[in-house]
mmCIF file of C-alpha atoms in Angstrom:
data_model
loop_
_atom_site.group_PDB
_atom_site.id
_atom_site.type_symbol
_atom_site.label_atom_id
_atom_site.label_comp_id
_atom_site.label_asym_id
_atom_site.label_seq_id
_atom_site.Cartn_x
_atom_site.Cartn_y
_atom_site.Cartn_z
ATOM 1 C CA MET A 1 -0.032 -0.167 0.010
ATOM 2 C CA PHE A 2 2.590 2.605 0.850
ATOM 3 C CA THR A 3 4.353 1.819 -2.563
ATOM 4 C CA GLU A 4 1.113 3.183 -4.096
ATOM 5 C CA VAL A 5 1.268 6.134 -1.851
ATOM 6 C CA GLY A 6 4.891 6.868 -2.689
ATOM 7 C CA HIS A 7 4.150 6.876 -6.366
ATOM 8 C CA TRP A 8 1.154 9.097 -5.746
ATOM 9 C CA LEU A 9 3.395 11.561 -3.899
ATOM 10 C CA GLU A 10 5.690 11.694 -6.759
ATOM 11 C CA THR A 11 3.076 12.236 -9.436
ATOM 12 C CA ARG A 12 0.306 14.185 -7.685
ATOM 13 C CA THR A 13 2.389 16.403 -5.270
ATOM 14 C CA SER A 14 3.535 19.837 -6.349
ATOM 15 C CA LEU A 15 4.574 23.229 -5.072
ATOM 16 C CA SER A 16 2.588 26.470 -5.377
ATOM 17 C CA GLY A 17 5.575 27.892 -7.207
ATOM 18 C CA ASP A 18 5.038 25.310 -9.997
ATOM 19 C CA TRP A 19 1.810 27.082 -10.926
ATOM 20 C CA PRO A 20 2.815 30.756 -11.796
ATOM 21 C CA PRO A 21 -0.382 32.834 -11.967
ATOM 22 C CA GLU A 22 -0.122 33.590 -15.495
ATOM 23 C CA ALA A 23 0.198 30.218 -16.591
ATOM 24 C CA VAL A 24 -2.687 29.092 -14.390
ATOM 25 C CA THR A 25 -4.943 32.108 -15.870
ATOM 26 C CA ALA A 26 -3.935 30.874 -19.339
ATOM 27 C CA ALA A 27 -4.923 27.546 -18.622
ATOM 28 C CA LYS A 28 -8.554 28.524 -17.448
ATOM 29 C CA GLY A 29 -10.057 28.469 -20.593
ATOM 30 C CA ASP A 30 -13.804 28.257 -20.526
ATOM 31 C CA HIS A 31 -13.754 27.359 -16.795
ATOM 32 C CA ARG A 32 -15.626 29.554 -14.268
ATOM 33 C CA VAL A 33 -13.685 29.915 -10.893
ATOM 34 C CA SER A 34 -15.492 30.568 -7.475
ATOM 35 C CA VAL A 35 -13.448 31.455 -4.351
ATOM 36 C CA VAL A 36 -15.125 30.847 -1.060
ATOM 37 C CA LEU A 37 -14.103 32.004 2.458
ATOM 38 C CA PRO A 38 -16.190 30.482 5.234
ATOM 39 C CA ALA A 39 -15.824 33.014 8.090
ATOM 40 C CA ARG A 40 -16.791 33.298 11.641
ATOM 41 C CA ASN A 41 -15.616 36.426 13.719
ATOM 42 C CA GLU A 42 -12.587 36.996 11.596
ATOM 43 C CA GLU A 43 -12.881 40.777 11.095
ATOM 44 C CA SER A 44 -9.071 40.963 11.641
ATOM 45 C CA THR A 45 -8.208 39.163 8.494
ATOM 46 C CA VAL A 46 -11.086 38.476 6.143
ATOM 47 C CA GLY A 47 -10.971 41.838 4.596
ATOM 48 C CA LYS A 48 -7.137 41.467 3.805
ATOM 49 C CA ILE A 49 -7.579 38.160 2.346
ATOM 50 C CA VAL A 50 -10.557 39.260 0.180
ATOM 51 C CA GLY A 51 -8.609 42.677 -1.086
ATOM 52 C CA ARG A 52 -5.575 40.636 -2.049
ATOM 53 C CA ILE A 53 -7.721 38.024 -4.234
ATOM 54 C CA ARG A 54 -9.523 40.907 -5.835
ATOM 55 C CA ARG A 55 -6.309 42.876 -6.722
ATOM 56 C CA ASP A 56 -4.254 39.957 -7.728
ATOM 57 C CA LEU A 57 -6.646 37.411 -9.383
ATOM 58 C CA GLN A 58 -9.577 39.729 -10.388
ATOM 59 C CA GLU A 59 -8.054 43.197 -11.281
ATOM 60 C CA ARG A 60 -4.825 42.218 -12.351
ATOM 61 C CA LEU A 61 -5.520 38.917 -13.773
ATOM 62 C CA PRO A 62 -8.966 37.597 -14.930
ATOM 63 C CA LEU A 63 -8.691 34.367 -12.914
ATOM 64 C CA VAL A 64 -11.277 34.528 -10.143
ATOM 65 C CA ASP A 65 -14.876 35.182 -11.335
ATOM 66 C CA GLU A 66 -16.748 35.017 -8.335
ATOM 67 C CA LEU A 67 -15.703 35.850 -4.658
ATOM 68 C CA VAL A 68 -18.004 34.878 -1.742
ATOM 69 C CA VAL A 69 -17.803 34.983 2.015
ATOM 70 C CA VAL A 70 -20.255 32.936 3.933
ATOM 71 C CA ASP A 71 -20.625 34.694 7.214
ATOM 72 C CA SER A 72 -21.159 31.958 10.022
ATOM 73 C CA HIS A 73 -23.046 33.517 12.602
ATOM 74 C CA SER A 74 -20.302 36.154 13.404
ATOM 75 C CA HIS A 75 -20.764 38.585 16.248
ATOM 76 C CA ASP A 76 -18.365 41.045 14.950
ATOM 77 C CA ALA A 77 -17.611 43.282 11.782
ATOM 78 C CA THR A 78 -16.672 40.289 9.592
ATOM 79 C CA ALA A 79 -19.498 40.668 7.069
ATOM 80 C CA ARG A 80 -19.021 44.260 6.870
ATOM 81 C CA ARG A 81 -15.315 44.000 6.210
ATOM 82 C CA ALA A 82 -15.655 41.413 3.563
ATOM 83 C CA ALA A 83 -18.196 43.455 1.821
ATOM 84 C CA ASP A 84 -16.238 46.496 2.056
ATOM 85 C CA ALA A 85 -13.306 44.711 0.521
ATOM 86 C CA GLY A 86 -15.357 43.490 -2.402
ATOM 87 C CA ALA A 87 -16.779 40.236 -1.700
ATOM 88 C CA ARG A 88 -20.380 39.144 -1.969
ATOM 89 C CA VAL A 89 -21.480 38.353 1.462
ATOM 90 C CA VAL A 90 -23.869 35.300 2.161
ATOM 91 C CA PHE A 91 -25.162 34.790 5.570
ATOM 92 C CA GLN A 92 -24.942 31.092 6.366
ATOM 93 C CA ASN A 93 -28.671 30.490 7.293
ATOM 94 C CA ALA A 94 -30.048 32.335 4.215
ATOM 95 C CA PRO A 95 -29.642 29.781 1.299
ATOM 96 C CA LEU A 96 -31.968 26.442 1.249
ATOM 97 C CA PRO A 97 -34.064 27.658 4.093
ATOM 98 C CA ARG A 98 -36.306 24.606 3.904
ATOM 99 C CA TYR A 99 -33.367 22.358 4.992
ATOM 100 C CA GLY A 100 -33.229 24.128 8.427
ATOM 101 C CA ALA A 101 -30.511 26.009 10.145
ATOM 102 C CA MET A 102 -27.263 24.308 11.348
ATOM 103 C CA THR A 103 -23.882 25.639 12.811
ATOM 104 C CA GLY A 104 -20.394 24.611 11.735
ATOM 105 C CA LYS A 105 -17.990 25.215 9.062
ATOM 106 C CA GLY A 106 -19.240 22.271 6.980
ATOM 107 C CA ASP A 107 -22.568 23.606 6.823
ATOM 108 C CA ALA A 108 -21.164 26.923 5.611
ATOM 109 C CA LEU A 109 -19.207 25.175 2.786
ATOM 110 C CA TRP A 110 -22.274 23.227 1.777
ATOM 111 C CA LYS A 111 -24.393 26.376 1.663
ATOM 112 C CA ALA A 112 -21.684 28.230 -0.397
ATOM 113 C CA LEU A 113 -21.541 25.412 -2.995
ATOM 114 C CA ALA A 114 -25.305 26.022 -3.238
ATOM 115 C CA VAL A 115 -24.842 29.823 -4.117
ATOM 116 C CA THR A 116 -22.035 29.919 -6.158
ATOM 117 C CA THR A 117 -21.854 29.247 -10.016
ATOM 118 C CA GLY A 118 -18.407 28.353 -10.714
ATOM 119 C CA ASP A 119 -17.629 24.815 -12.273
ATOM 120 C CA VAL A 120 -14.446 24.907 -10.150
ATOM 121 C CA VAL A 121 -14.683 25.979 -6.563
ATOM 122 C CA VAL A 122 -11.977 27.055 -4.185
ATOM 123 C CA PHE A 123 -12.037 27.045 -0.411
ATOM 124 C CA VAL A 124 -9.977 29.369 1.794
ATOM 125 C CA ASP A 125 -10.073 29.840 5.494
ATOM 126 C CA ALA A 126 -10.679 33.302 6.617
ATOM 127 C CA ASP A 127 -8.217 33.420 9.479
ATOM 128 C CA LEU A 128 -4.947 33.321 7.509
ATOM 129 C CA ARG A 129 -2.243 35.725 8.201
ATOM 130 C CA ASP A 130 0.095 36.928 5.693
ATOM 131 C CA PHE A 131 -2.190 35.418 3.066
ATOM 132 C CA SER A 132 -0.794 35.298 -0.357
ATOM 133 C CA SER A 133 -2.698 34.668 -3.636
ATOM 134 C CA ARG A 134 -0.428 31.712 -4.512
ATOM 135 C CA PHE A 135 -2.681 29.799 -2.142
ATOM 136 C CA VAL A 136 -5.463 30.092 -4.893
ATOM 137 C CA THR A 137 -3.474 29.854 -7.795
ATOM 138 C CA GLY A 138 -1.391 26.779 -6.285
ATOM 139 C CA LEU A 139 -4.691 25.050 -5.771
ATOM 140 C CA LEU A 140 -6.068 25.769 -9.130
ATOM 141 C CA GLY A 141 -2.928 24.782 -11.135
ATOM 142 C CA PRO A 142 -3.652 20.919 -11.091
ATOM 143 C CA LEU A 143 -7.210 21.371 -11.877
ATOM 144 C CA LEU A 144 -7.185 23.707 -14.741
ATOM 145 C CA SER A 145 -4.100 21.899 -16.253
ATOM 146 C CA ASP A 146 -5.093 18.224 -15.898
ATOM 147 C CA PRO A 147 -8.724 17.216 -16.590
ATOM 148 C CA SER A 148 -8.306 13.903 -14.720
ATOM 149 C CA VAL A 149 -7.735 15.915 -11.381
ATOM 150 C CA ALA A 150 -11.147 16.279 -9.488
ATOM 151 C CA TYR A 151 -9.677 17.686 -6.263
ATOM 152 C CA VAL A 152 -6.634 19.443 -4.919
ATOM 153 C CA LYS A 153 -5.521 19.747 -1.016
ATOM 154 C CA GLY A 154 -3.302 22.261 0.220
ATOM 155 C CA CYS A 155 -0.604 21.397 2.479
ATOM 156 C CA TYR A 156 1.989 23.670 4.269
ATOM 157 C CA ASP A 157 4.391 24.050 7.489
ATOM 158 C CA ARG A 158 2.235 25.108 10.427
ATOM 159 C CA PRO A 159 4.151 27.026 13.206
ATOM 160 C CA LEU A 160 2.796 27.053 16.786
ATOM 161 C CA THR A 161 2.972 30.642 18.064
ATOM 162 C CA GLU A 162 2.503 31.197 21.727
ATOM 163 C CA GLY A 163 3.171 34.793 22.929
ATOM 164 C CA ALA A 164 6.704 35.577 21.780
ATOM 165 C CA ILE A 165 7.775 32.082 21.233
ATOM 166 C CA SER A 166 7.174 30.491 17.774
ATOM 167 C CA ARG A 167 7.930 26.849 16.832
ATOM 168 C CA PRO A 168 8.223 26.371 13.313
ATOM 169 C CA HIS A 169 6.802 22.848 12.835
ATOM 170 C CA ALA A 170 4.569 22.351 16.183
ATOM 171 C CA GLY A 171 1.071 23.379 14.791
ATOM 172 C CA GLY A 172 -1.657 21.022 13.737
ATOM 173 C CA ARG A 173 -1.912 19.041 16.793
ATOM 174 C CA VAL A 174 -5.176 17.296 16.031
ATOM 175 C CA THR A 175 -3.744 16.357 12.476
ATOM 176 C CA GLU A 176 -0.813 14.633 13.963
ATOM 177 C CA LEU A 177 -2.314 12.887 16.964
ATOM 178 C CA VAL A 178 -5.774 12.102 15.824
ATOM 179 C CA ALA A 179 -6.419 12.420 11.876
ATOM 180 C CA ARG A 180 -3.122 11.211 10.518
ATOM 181 C CA PRO A 181 -3.287 7.980 12.811
ATOM 182 C CA LEU A 182 -6.882 7.293 11.736
ATOM 183 C CA ILE A 183 -6.211 7.595 8.174
ATOM 184 C CA ASN A 184 -2.998 5.470 8.180
ATOM 185 C CA LEU A 185 -5.074 2.608 10.217
ATOM 186 C CA HIS A 186 -8.399 2.699 8.307
ATOM 187 C CA TRP A 187 -7.600 4.310 4.881
ATOM 188 C CA PRO A 188 -3.926 4.004 4.362
ATOM 189 C CA GLU A 189 -4.192 5.189 0.647
ATOM 190 C CA LEU A 190 -4.616 8.602 1.966
ATOM 191 C CA ALA A 191 -1.644 8.586 4.181
ATOM 192 C CA GLY A 192 0.312 10.782 1.667
ATOM 193 C CA PHE A 193 -1.734 13.863 2.430
ATOM 194 C CA ARG A 194 0.322 15.934 4.716
ATOM 195 C CA GLN A 195 -2.497 18.204 6.150
ATOM 196 C CA PRO A 196 -5.731 16.052 5.879
ATOM 197 C CA LEU A 197 -7.705 18.784 7.866
ATOM 198 C CA ALA A 198 -6.325 21.732 5.844
ATOM 199 C CA GLY A 199 -8.906 24.319 5.188
ATOM 200 C CA GLU A 200 -7.471 25.338 1.585
ATOM 201 C CA TYR A 201 -8.750 22.940 -1.236
ATOM 202 C CA ALA A 202 -10.453 23.065 -4.510
ATOM 203 C CA GLY A 203 -12.457 20.786 -6.551
ATOM 204 C CA ARG A 204 -14.578 20.343 -9.498
ATOM 205 C CA ARG A 205 -18.385 21.260 -8.849
ATOM 206 C CA ALA A 206 -19.396 18.171 -10.746
ATOM 207 C CA THR A 207 -17.376 16.049 -7.927
ATOM 208 C CA LEU A 208 -18.255 18.230 -4.893
ATOM 209 C CA GLU A 209 -21.897 18.293 -5.546
ATOM 210 C CA ARG A 210 -21.994 14.469 -5.049
ATOM 211 C CA LEU A 211 -20.418 14.429 -1.494
ATOM 212 C CA PRO A 212 -22.305 14.772 1.828
ATOM 213 C CA PHE A 213 -20.933 17.684 4.088
ATOM 214 C CA VAL A 214 -20.203 17.096 7.726
ATOM 215 C CA THR A 215 -21.363 20.112 9.383
ATOM 216 C CA GLY A 216 -18.657 20.354 11.957
ATOM 217 C CA TYR A 217 -15.025 20.114 12.343
ATOM 218 C CA GLY A 218 -15.159 16.612 10.763
ATOM 219 C CA VAL A 219 -15.793 18.292 7.279
ATOM 220 C CA GLU A 220 -12.268 18.119 5.731
ATOM 221 C CA LEU A 221 -11.744 14.378 6.807
ATOM 222 C CA GLY A 222 -15.121 13.321 5.686
ATOM 223 C CA LEU A 223 -14.810 14.875 2.258
ATOM 224 C CA LEU A 224 -11.218 13.306 1.804
ATOM 225 C CA ILE A 225 -12.479 9.704 2.799
ATOM 226 C CA ASP A 226 -15.659 9.923 0.532
ATOM 227 C CA LEU A 227 -13.486 11.259 -2.352
ATOM 228 C CA LEU A 228 -11.328 8.320 -2.084
ATOM 229 C CA GLY A 229 -14.441 6.162 -2.639
ATOM 230 C CA LEU A 230 -16.068 8.298 -5.302
ATOM 231 C CA VAL A 231 -13.217 9.240 -7.669
ATOM 232 C CA GLY A 232 -10.243 7.171 -6.468
ATOM 233 C CA LEU A 233 -6.731 8.358 -5.331
ATOM 234 C CA ASP A 234 -5.349 9.349 -8.718
ATOM 235 C CA ALA A 235 -7.951 11.884 -8.977
ATOM 236 C CA LEU A 236 -6.638 13.489 -6.005
ATOM 237 C CA ALA A 237 -3.697 15.968 -5.721
ATOM 238 C CA GLN A 238 -1.814 18.153 -3.022
ATOM 239 C CA VAL A 239 0.010 21.538 -3.510
ATOM 240 C CA ASP A 240 2.598 22.709 -0.964
ATOM 241 C CA LEU A 241 1.596 26.300 -0.185
ATOM 242 C CA GLY A 242 4.393 26.952 1.960
ATOM 243 C CA VAL A 243 3.517 28.329 5.656
ATOM 244 C CA ARG A 244 0.208 28.793 7.020
ATOM 245 C CA ALA A 245 0.121 31.166 9.912
ATOM 246 C CA HIS A 246 -3.508 31.370 11.671
ATOM 247 C CA SER A 247 -5.055 31.827 14.981
ATOM 248 C CA HIS A 248 -4.802 28.788 17.389
ATOM 249 C CA GLN A 249 -7.516 27.047 19.259
ATOM 250 C CA THR A 250 -7.569 26.565 22.973
ATOM 251 C CA LEU A 251 -6.919 23.114 24.407
ATOM 252 C CA ASP A 252 -10.495 22.502 25.286
ATOM 253 C CA ALA A 253 -11.519 23.285 21.674
ATOM 254 C CA LEU A 254 -8.882 21.184 20.171
ATOM 255 C CA GLY A 255 -10.435 18.453 22.350
ATOM 256 C CA GLN A 256 -13.942 18.899 20.726
ATOM 257 C CA MET A 257 -12.181 18.990 17.477
ATOM 258 C CA ALA A 258 -10.702 15.770 18.013
ATOM 259 C CA ALA A 259 -13.982 14.228 18.972
ATOM 260 C CA HIS A 260 -15.674 15.403 15.793
ATOM 261 C CA ILE A 261 -12.589 14.015 13.938
ATOM 262 C CA MET A 262 -12.985 10.554 15.561
ATOM 263 C CA LEU A 263 -16.733 10.580 15.242
ATOM 264 C CA THR A 264 -16.685 11.502 11.421
ATOM 265 C CA ALA A 265 -14.168 8.726 10.928
ATOM 266 C CA TRP A 266 -16.499 6.163 12.780
ATOM 267 C CA THR A 267 -19.547 7.246 10.683
ATOM 268 C CA ARG A 268 -17.438 6.322 7.673
ATOM 269 C CA LEU A 269 -16.316 3.179 8.988
ATOM 270 C CA GLU A 270 -19.914 2.179 9.814
ATOM 271 C CA ARG A 271 -21.198 3.350 6.095
ATOM 272 C CA GLN A 272 -18.362 1.273 4.695
ATOM 273 C CA GLY A 273 -19.629 -1.868 6.939
ATOM 274 C CA ARG A 274 -16.375 -1.989 8.867
ATOM 275 C CA VAL A 275 -17.806 -1.412 12.404
ATOM 276 C CA PRO A 276 -21.127 -2.808 13.621
ATOM 277 C CA ALA A 277 -23.977 -0.187 13.772
ATOM 278 C CA SER A 278 -25.018 -1.487 17.070
ATOM 279 C CA ALA A 279 -21.679 -0.110 18.766
ATOM 280 C CA ALA A 280 -22.398 3.466 18.209
ATOM 281 C CA PRO A 281 -20.169 5.898 20.244
ATOM 282 C CA TYR A 282 -21.625 8.415 22.696
ATOM 283 C CA HIS A 283 -21.988 11.905 21.347
ATOM 284 C CA GLU A 284 -21.051 13.985 24.465
ATOM 285 C CA ILE A 285 -17.634 14.282 26.026
ATOM 286 C CA LEU A 286 -16.966 15.579 29.578
ATOM 287 C CA GLN A 287 -14.047 18.007 29.625
ATOM 288 C CA PHE A 288 -11.975 19.761 32.569
ATOM 289 C CA PRO A 289 -11.388 23.274 31.327
ATOM 290 C CA THR A 290 -7.758 24.213 31.081
ATOM 291 C CA THR A 291 -8.377 28.112 30.886
ATOM 292 C CA GLY A 292 -10.138 30.565 33.138
ATOM 293 C CA ASP A 293 -10.916 30.313 36.778
ATOM 294 C CA ASP A 294 -13.792 27.968 36.708
ATOM 295 C CA ARG A 295 -12.265 24.604 36.319
ATOM 296 C CA ARG A 296 -15.483 22.479 36.871
ATOM 297 C CA PRO A 297 -15.868 19.796 34.571
ATOM 298 C CA ARG A 298 -18.320 20.551 31.540
ATOM 299 C CA VAL A 299 -19.981 18.379 28.999
ATOM 300 C CA SER A 300 -19.849 19.111 25.324
ATOM 301 C CA ASP A 301 -22.023 17.695 22.622
ATOM 302 C CA VAL A 302 -19.921 16.668 19.628
ATOM 303 C CA SER A 303 -22.491 15.046 17.687
ATOM 304 C CA VAL A 304 -21.769 14.791 13.804
ATOM 305 C CA HIS A 305 -24.422 15.849 11.384
ATOM 306 C CA GLU A 306 -24.368 15.798 7.625
ATOM 307 C CA ARG A 307 -25.751 17.853 4.886
ATOM 308 C CA PRO A 308 -26.766 15.545 1.849
ATOM 309 C CA PRO A 309 -25.114 15.625 -1.444
ATOM 310 C CA LEU A 310 -26.345 18.826 -3.297
ATOM 311 C CA ILE A 311 -26.881 16.728 -6.439
ATOM 312 C CA THR A 312 -29.757 15.189 -4.399
ATOM 313 C CA VAL A 313 -31.554 18.793 -3.422
ATOM 314 C CA PRO A 314 -34.285 19.675 -5.583
ATOM 315 C CA GLU A 315 -33.899 23.433 -5.371
ATOM 316 C CA TYR A 316 -30.337 22.995 -6.367
ATOM 317 C CA VAL A 317 -30.804 20.649 -9.403
ATOM 318 C CA GLU A 318 -33.496 22.843 -10.764
ATOM 319 C CA GLY A 319 -31.133 25.827 -10.495
ATOM 320 C CA LEU A 320 -33.339 27.669 -7.712
ATOM 321 C CA ARG A 321 -30.373 28.708 -5.717
ATOM 322 C CA PRO A 322 -30.831 31.688 -3.291
ATOM 323 C CA GLY A 323 -28.779 34.659 -3.012
ATOM 324 C CA PRO A 324 -27.563 36.392 0.187
ATOM 325 C CA GLU A 325 -29.593 38.004 2.818
ATOM 326 C CA PRO A 326 -30.129 41.670 2.208
ATOM 327 C CA GLY A 327 -27.991 43.930 3.950
#
């Protein structure tokens, strides 16, 4: 199995520098490209990211046709900063209201896919610091140059910054302690993905609309596992985007994230008939807070919910894609 992974690494891994913006734009042809930023309380970074994409990939080069920020129940000025910088802002609960309101990043991504029009869609997290437009061009390069590639995942070095101390390769704790061990144990074909939980990836709409979207933190792992079954390993690629600096979660939040990842893996194992359905795991976790003065144990619900493949949603199939909320 790992011989196959080694071959995949050699043939399906590239660097963002391998895809110059001008060459990617030339390869665009008749494709329509949408870029989506899911955002929750990211007023300090979202405007800068949107502004950079607009300047580099809409005004200087005609690469990105549509730039959308999905505001995920923010309590700050995220929506205003995004709109002022030139993005179309969609509020998470507005599209497909008949399907009810849910929370979580995966739900925001599903809604974004429903309201965008590109046949190629790029997803970029809105909390990135020192964002470069090479994140977008790097992800688009393999898709626009090779029709056999259906999905491209970003990878990078993740520093862990705590106060004045920065450790270059110490980020991605849930990735290394939870996600990658699960992948190696159960889906070793995917072991070559350096950052399986990365929030930067791109895919063809015709592929993405056939996938369910986990609404919480497990969305990236769920997509990767489901893509393996849907299109196979050779239709997947990864691009090294360099260094990704962003805000870090608390240890308590990482614990909840880890539970989402494990439950998402379990749902896939159950769906594939590899674990008995009668042994469903519990969906709450007891945590002892590591920050603040109140250290009493707290219970968190880490249930995993899913949105269905959009290709099964009549409003989507019929082209009735609602726009953003007014204002």
